[in-house]
PDB file of C-alpha atoms and ligand atoms in Angstrom:
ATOM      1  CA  UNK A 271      10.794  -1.158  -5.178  1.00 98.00           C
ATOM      2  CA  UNK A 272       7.594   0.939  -5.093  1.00 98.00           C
ATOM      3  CA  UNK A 273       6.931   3.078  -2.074  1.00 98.00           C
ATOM      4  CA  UNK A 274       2.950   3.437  -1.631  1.00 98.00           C
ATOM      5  CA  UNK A 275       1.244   5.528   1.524  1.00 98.00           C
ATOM      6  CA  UNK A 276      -1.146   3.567   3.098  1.00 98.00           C
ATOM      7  CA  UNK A 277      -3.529   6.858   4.030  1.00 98.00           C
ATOM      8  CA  UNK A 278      -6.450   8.318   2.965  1.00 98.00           C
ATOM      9  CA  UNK A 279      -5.344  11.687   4.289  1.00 98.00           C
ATOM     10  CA  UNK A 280      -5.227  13.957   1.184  1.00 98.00           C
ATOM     11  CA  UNK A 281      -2.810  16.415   3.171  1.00 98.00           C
ATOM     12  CA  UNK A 282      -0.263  13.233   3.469  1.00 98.00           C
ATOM     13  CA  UNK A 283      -0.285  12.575   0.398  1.00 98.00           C
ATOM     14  CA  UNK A 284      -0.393  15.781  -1.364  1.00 98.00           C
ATOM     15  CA  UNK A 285       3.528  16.064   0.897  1.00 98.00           C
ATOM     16  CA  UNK A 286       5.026  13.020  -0.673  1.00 98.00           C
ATOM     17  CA  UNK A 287       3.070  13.109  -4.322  1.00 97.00           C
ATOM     18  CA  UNK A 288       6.496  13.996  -5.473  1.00 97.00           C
ATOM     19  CA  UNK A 289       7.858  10.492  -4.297  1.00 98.00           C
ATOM     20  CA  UNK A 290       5.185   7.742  -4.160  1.00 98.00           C
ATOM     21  CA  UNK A 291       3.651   5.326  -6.330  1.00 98.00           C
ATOM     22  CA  UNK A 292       0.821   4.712  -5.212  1.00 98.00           C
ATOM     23  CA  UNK A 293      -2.021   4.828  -2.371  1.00 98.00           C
ATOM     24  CA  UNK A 294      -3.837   2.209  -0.698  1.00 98.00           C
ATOM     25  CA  UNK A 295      -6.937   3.010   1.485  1.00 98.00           C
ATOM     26  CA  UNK A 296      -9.151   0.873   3.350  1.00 96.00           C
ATOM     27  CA  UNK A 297     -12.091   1.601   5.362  1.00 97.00           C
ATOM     28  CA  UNK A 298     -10.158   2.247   8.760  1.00 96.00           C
ATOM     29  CA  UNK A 299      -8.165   4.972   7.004  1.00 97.00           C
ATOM     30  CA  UNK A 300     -10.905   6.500   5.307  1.00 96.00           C
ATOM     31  CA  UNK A 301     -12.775   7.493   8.785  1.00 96.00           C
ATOM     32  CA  UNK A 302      -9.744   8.351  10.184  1.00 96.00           C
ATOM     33  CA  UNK A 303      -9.683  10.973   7.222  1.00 96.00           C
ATOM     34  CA  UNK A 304     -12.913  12.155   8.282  1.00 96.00           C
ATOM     35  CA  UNK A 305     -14.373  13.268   4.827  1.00 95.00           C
ATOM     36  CA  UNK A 306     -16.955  11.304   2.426  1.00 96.00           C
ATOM     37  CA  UNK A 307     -14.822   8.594   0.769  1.00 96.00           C
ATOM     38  CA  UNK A 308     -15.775   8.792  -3.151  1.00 96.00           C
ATOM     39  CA  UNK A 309     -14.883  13.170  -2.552  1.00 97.00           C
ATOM     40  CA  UNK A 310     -11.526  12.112  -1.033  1.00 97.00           C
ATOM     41  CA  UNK A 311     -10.699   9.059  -3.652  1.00 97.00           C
ATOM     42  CA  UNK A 312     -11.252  12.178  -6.103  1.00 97.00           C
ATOM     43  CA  UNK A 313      -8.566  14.261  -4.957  1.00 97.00           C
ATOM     44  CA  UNK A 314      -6.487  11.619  -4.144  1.00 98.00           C
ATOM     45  CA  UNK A 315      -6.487  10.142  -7.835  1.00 97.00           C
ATOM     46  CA  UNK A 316      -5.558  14.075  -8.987  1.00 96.00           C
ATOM     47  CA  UNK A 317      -2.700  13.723  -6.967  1.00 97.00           C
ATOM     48  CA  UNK A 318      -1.426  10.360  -7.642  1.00 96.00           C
ATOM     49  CA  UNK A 319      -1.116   8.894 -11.389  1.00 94.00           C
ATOM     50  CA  UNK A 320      -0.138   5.204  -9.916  1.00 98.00           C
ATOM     51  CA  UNK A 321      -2.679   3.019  -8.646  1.00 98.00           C
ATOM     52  CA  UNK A 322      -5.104   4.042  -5.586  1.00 98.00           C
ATOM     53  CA  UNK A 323      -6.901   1.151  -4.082  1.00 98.00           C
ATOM     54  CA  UNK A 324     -10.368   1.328  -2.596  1.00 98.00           C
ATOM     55  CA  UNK A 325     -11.922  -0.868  -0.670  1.00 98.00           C
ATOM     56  CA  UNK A 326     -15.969  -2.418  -1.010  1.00 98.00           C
ATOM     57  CA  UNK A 327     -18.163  -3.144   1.989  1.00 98.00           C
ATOM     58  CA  UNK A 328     -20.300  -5.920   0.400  1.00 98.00           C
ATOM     59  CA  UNK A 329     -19.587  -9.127   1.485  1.00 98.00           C
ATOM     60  CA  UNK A 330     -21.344 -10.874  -1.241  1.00 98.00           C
ATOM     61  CA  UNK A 331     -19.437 -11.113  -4.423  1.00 98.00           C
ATOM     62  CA  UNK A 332     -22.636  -9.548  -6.137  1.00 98.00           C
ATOM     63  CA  UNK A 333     -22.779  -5.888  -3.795  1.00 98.00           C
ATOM     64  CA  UNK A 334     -18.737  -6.225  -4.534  1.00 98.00           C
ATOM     65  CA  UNK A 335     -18.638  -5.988  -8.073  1.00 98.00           C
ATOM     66  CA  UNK A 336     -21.432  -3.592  -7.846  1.00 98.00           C
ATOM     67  CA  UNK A 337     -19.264  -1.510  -5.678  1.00 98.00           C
ATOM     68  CA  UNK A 338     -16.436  -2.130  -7.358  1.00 98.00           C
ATOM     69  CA  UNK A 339     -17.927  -0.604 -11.115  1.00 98.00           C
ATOM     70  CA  UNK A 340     -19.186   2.293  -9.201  1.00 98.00           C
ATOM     71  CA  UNK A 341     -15.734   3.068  -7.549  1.00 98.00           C
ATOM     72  CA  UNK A 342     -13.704   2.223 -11.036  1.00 98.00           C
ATOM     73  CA  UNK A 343     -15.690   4.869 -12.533  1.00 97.00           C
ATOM     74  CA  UNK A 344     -13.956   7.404 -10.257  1.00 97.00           C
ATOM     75  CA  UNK A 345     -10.881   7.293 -12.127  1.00 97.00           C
ATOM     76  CA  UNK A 346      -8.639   5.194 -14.242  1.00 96.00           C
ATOM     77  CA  UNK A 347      -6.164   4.025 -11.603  1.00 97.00           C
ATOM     78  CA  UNK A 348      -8.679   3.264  -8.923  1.00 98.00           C
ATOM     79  CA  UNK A 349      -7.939  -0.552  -7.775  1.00 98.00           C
ATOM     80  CA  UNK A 350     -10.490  -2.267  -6.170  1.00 98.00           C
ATOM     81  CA  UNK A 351      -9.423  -3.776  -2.265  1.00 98.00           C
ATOM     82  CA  UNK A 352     -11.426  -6.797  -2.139  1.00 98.00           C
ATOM     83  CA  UNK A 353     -11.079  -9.071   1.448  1.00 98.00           C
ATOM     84  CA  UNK A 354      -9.579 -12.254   0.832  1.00 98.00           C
ATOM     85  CA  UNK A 355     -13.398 -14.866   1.035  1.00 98.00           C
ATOM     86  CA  UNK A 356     -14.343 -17.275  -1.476  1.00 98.00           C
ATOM     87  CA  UNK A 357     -16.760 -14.622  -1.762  1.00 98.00           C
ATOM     88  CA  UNK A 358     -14.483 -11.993  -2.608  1.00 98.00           C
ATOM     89  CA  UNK A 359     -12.254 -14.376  -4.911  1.00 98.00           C
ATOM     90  CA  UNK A 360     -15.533 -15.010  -7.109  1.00 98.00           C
ATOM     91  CA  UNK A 361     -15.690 -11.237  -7.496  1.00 98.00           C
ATOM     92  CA  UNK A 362     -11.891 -10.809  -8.660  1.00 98.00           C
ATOM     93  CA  UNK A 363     -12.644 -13.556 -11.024  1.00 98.00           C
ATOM     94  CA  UNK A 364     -15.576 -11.513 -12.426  1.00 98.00           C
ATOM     95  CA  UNK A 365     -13.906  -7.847 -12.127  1.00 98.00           C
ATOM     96  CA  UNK A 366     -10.647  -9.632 -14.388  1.00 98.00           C
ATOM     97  CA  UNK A 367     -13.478 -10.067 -16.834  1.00 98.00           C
ATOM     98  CA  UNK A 368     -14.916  -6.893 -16.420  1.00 98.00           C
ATOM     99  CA  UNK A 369     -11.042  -4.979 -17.246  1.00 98.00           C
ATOM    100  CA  UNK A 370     -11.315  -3.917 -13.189  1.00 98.00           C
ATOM    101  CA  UNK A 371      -7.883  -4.231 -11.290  1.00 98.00           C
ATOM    102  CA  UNK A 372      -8.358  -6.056  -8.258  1.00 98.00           C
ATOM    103  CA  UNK A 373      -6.094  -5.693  -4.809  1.00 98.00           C
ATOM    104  CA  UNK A 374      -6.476  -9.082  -2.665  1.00 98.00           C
ATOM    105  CA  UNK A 375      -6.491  -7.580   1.154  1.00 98.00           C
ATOM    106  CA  UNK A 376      -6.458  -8.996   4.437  1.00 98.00           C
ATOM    107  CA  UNK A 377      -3.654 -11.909   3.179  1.00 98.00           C
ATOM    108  CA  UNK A 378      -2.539 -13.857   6.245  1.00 98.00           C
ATOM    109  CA  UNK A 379      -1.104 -16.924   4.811  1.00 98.00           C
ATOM    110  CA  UNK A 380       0.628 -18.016   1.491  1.00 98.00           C
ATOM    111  CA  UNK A 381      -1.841 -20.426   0.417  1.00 98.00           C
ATOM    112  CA  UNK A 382      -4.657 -17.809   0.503  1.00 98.00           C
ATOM    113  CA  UNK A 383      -2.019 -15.353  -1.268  1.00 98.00           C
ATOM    114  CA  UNK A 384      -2.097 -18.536  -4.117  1.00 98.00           C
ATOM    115  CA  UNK A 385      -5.542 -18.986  -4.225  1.00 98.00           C
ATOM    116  CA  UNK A 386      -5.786 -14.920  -4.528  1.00 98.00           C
ATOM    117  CA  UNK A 387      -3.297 -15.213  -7.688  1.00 98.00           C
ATOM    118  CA  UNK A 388      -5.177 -17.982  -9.293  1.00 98.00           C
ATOM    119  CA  UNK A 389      -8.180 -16.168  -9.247  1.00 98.00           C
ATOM    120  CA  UNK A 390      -6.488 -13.343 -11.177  1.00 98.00           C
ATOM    121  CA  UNK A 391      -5.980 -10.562  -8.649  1.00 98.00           C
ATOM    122  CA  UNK A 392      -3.639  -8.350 -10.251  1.00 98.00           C
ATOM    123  CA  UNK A 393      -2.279  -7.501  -6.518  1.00 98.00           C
ATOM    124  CA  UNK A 394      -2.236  -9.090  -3.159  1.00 98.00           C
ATOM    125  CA  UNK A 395      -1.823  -7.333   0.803  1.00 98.00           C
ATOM    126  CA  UNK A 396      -0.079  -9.639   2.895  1.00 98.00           C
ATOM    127  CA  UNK A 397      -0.517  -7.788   6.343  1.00 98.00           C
ATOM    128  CA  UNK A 398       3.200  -8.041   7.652  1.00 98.00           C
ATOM    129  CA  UNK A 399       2.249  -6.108  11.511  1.00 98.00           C
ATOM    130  CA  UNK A 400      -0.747  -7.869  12.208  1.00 98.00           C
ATOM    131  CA  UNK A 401       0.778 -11.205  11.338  1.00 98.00           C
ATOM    132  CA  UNK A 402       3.869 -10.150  13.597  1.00 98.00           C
ATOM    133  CA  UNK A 403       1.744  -8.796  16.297  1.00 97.00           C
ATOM    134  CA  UNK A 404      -0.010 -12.466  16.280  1.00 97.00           C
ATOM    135  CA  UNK A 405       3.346 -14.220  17.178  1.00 98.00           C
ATOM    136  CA  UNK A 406       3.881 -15.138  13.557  1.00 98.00           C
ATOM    137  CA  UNK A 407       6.622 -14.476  10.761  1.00 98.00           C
ATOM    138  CA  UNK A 408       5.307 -11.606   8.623  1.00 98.00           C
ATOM    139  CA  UNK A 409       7.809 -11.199   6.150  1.00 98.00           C
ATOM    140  CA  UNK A 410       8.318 -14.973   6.085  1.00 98.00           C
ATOM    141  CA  UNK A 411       4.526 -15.039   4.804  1.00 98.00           C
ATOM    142  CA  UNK A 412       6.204 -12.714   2.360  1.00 98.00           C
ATOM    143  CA  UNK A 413       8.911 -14.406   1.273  1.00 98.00           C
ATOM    144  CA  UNK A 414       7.093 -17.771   0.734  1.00 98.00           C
ATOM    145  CA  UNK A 415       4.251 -15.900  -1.616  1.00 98.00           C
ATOM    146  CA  UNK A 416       6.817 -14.564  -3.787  1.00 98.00           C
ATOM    147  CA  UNK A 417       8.349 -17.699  -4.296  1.00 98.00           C
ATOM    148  CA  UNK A 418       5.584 -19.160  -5.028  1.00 98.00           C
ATOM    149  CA  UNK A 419       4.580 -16.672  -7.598  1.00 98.00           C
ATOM    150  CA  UNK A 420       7.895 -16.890  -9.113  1.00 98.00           C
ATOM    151  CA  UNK A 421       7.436 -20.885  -9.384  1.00 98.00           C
ATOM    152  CA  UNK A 422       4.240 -20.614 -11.374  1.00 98.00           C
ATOM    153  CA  UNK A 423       5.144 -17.221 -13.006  1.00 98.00           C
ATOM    154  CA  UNK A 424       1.611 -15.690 -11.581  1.00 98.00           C
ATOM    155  CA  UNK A 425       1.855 -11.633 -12.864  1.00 98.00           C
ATOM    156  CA  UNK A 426       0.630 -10.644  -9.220  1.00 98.00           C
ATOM    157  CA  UNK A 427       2.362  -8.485  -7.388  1.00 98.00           C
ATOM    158  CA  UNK A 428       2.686  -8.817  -3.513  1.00 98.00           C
ATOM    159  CA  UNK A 429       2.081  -4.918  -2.000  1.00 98.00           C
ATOM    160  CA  UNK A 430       3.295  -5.682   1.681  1.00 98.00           C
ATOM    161  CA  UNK A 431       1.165  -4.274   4.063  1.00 98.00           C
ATOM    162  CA  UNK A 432       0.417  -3.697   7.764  1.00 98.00           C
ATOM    163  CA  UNK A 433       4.276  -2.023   7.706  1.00 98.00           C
ATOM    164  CA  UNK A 434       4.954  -0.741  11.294  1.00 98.00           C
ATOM    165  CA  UNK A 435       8.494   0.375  10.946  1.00 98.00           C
ATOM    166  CA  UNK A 436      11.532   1.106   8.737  1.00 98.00           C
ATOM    167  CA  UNK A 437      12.588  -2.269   9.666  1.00 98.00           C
ATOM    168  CA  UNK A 438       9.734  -3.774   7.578  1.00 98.00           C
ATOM    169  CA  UNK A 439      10.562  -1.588   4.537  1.00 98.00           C
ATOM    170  CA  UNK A 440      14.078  -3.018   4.554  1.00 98.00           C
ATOM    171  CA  UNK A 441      13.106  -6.350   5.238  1.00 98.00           C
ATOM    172  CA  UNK A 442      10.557  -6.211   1.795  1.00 98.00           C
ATOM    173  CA  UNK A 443      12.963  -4.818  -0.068  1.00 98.00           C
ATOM    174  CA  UNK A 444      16.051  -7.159   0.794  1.00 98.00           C
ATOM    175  CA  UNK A 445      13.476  -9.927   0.082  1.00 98.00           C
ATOM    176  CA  UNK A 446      12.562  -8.347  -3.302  1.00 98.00           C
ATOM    177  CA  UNK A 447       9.311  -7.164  -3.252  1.00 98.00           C
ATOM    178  CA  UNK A 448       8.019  -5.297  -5.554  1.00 98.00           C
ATOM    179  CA  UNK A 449       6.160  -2.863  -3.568  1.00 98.00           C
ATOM    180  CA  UNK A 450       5.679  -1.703   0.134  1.00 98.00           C
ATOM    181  CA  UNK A 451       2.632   0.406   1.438  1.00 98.00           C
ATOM    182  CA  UNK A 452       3.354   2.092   4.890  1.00 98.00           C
ATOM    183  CA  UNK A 453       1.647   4.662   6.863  1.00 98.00           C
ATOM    184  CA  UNK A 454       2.884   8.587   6.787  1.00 98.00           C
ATOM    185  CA  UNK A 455       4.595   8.116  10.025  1.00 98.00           C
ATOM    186  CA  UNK A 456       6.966   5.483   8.449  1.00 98.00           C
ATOM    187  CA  UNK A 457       7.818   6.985   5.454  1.00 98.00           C
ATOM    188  CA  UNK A 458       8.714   9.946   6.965  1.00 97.00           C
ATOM    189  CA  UNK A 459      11.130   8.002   9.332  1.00 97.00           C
ATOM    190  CA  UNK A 460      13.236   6.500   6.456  1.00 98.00           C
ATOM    191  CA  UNK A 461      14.355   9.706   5.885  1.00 97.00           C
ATOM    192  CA  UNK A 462      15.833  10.374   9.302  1.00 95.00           C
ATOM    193  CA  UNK A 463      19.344   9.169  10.585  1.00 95.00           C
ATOM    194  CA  UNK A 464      20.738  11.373  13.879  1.00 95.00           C
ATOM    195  CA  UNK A 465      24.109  11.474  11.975  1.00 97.00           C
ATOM    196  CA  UNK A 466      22.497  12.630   9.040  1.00 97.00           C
ATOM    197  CA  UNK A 467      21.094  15.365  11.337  1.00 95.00           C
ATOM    198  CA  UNK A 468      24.481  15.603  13.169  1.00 97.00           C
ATOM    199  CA  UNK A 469      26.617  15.842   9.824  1.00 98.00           C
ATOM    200  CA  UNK A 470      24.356  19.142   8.327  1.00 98.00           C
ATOM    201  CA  UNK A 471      24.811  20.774  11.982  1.00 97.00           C
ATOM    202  CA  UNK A 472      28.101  20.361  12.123  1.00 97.00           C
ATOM    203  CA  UNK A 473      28.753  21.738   8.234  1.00 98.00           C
ATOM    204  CA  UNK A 474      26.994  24.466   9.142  1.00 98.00           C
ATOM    205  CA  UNK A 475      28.651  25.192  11.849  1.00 98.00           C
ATOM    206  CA  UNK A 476      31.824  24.744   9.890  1.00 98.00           C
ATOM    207  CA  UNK A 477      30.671  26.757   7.348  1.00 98.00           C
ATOM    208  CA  UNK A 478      30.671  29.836   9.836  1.00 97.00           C
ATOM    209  CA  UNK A 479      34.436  29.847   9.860  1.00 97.00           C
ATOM    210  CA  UNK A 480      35.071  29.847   5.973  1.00 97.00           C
ATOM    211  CA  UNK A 481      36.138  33.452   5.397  1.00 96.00           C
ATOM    212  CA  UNK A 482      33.637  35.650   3.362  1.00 90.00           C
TER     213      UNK A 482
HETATM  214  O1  G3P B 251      -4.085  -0.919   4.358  1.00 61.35           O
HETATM  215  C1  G3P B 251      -3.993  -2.134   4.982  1.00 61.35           C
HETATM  216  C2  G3P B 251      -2.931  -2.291   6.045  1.00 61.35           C
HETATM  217  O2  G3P B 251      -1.756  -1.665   5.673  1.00 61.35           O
HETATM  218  C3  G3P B 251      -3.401  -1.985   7.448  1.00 61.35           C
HETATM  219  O3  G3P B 251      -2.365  -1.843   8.371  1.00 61.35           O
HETATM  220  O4  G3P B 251      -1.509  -1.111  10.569  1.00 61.35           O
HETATM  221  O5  G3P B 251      -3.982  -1.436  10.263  1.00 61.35           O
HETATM  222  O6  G3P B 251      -2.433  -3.381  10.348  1.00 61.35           O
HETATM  223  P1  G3P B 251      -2.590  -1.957   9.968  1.00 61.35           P
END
């Protein structure tokens, strides 16, 4: 499974470069960062050789692919985010035929995840917490749009989204997925177990009593 940071926080990802896969932004993250986005998709590209997925404005599949040629030129792994509207599905169709990868965002349901894959999006964000956090079955949503892309054989891969906790991450990954994009906060936590923590006091504790 991939592990991607969901952060447009250069100082986040500069700490786990060693580890990730990837990045996904989107416009949220990017004012949370605080810095002008095309400077920060710079550094974060130098950081990151696996794909690092932007995010257009535009609502008009026009302004999108307009966007979306301006951001490609960043950097060869930029991926473009592009919201999940007929719209936006017009524009993946277009930026397939252009050579520009395409990340389907804002995935709620399997049969927009299908019509996402049928348009050619070379990855899709099903957004796992906010489904959840709407009384639904996140990683249900999940398991039904990898089946289906299994059925047909569709080369798009599902990048769960909207993770909240390490129970998400396991969740994916029992289920297959190919990759999971979670916030700095959660990545860090699948690290952690308090016997983990436990076990290296006590060894060094231990350790005190071996004769030097
Ligand atoms: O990057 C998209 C997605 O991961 C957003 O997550 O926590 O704002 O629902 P969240």
């Amino acid at each position: 499974m991939q592990i991607y940071l969901d952060t447009a926080k250069v100082e986040e990802i500069r700490e786990f470069a060693w580890l990730i896969d990837g990045v996904t932004t989107n416009p949220t993250l990017v004012a949370q960062a605080g810095r002008p986005f095309r400077e920060v998709l710079r550094e974060i590209c130098a950081l990151v050789r696996g794909p690092v997925s932007a995010e257009v404005i535009s609502l008009d599949a026009e302004g999108m692919v307009r966007e979306a040629q301006e951001l490609a030129r960043i950097a060869d792994n930029i991926v473009i985010k592009i919201p999940l509207t007929p719209e936006g599905l017009k524009a993946v169709q277009r930026l397939k035929a252009l050579g520009i990868k395409t990340n389907v965002t804002l995935v709620f349901s399997a049969p927009q995840a299908l019509l996402a894959a049928k348009c050619g999006a070379d990855y899709v964000s099903p957004f796992v917490g906010r489904i959840d956090d709407h009384g639904g079955d996140g990683m249900g949503v999940v398991a039904e749009i990898l089946q289906i892309f299994r059925n047909y054989s569709f080369p798009t891969q599902v990048i769960v989204a909207s993770v909240r906790h390490p129970g998400h991450v396991v969740a994916a990954a029992t289920l297959g997925a190919p990759i999971v994009t979670m916030p700095y906060a959660v990545l860090q936590r699948l690290f952690h177990h308090p016997l983990t923590e436990q076990g290296i006091a006590r060894f060094l504790k231990d350790w005190e009593k071996v004769p030097r």
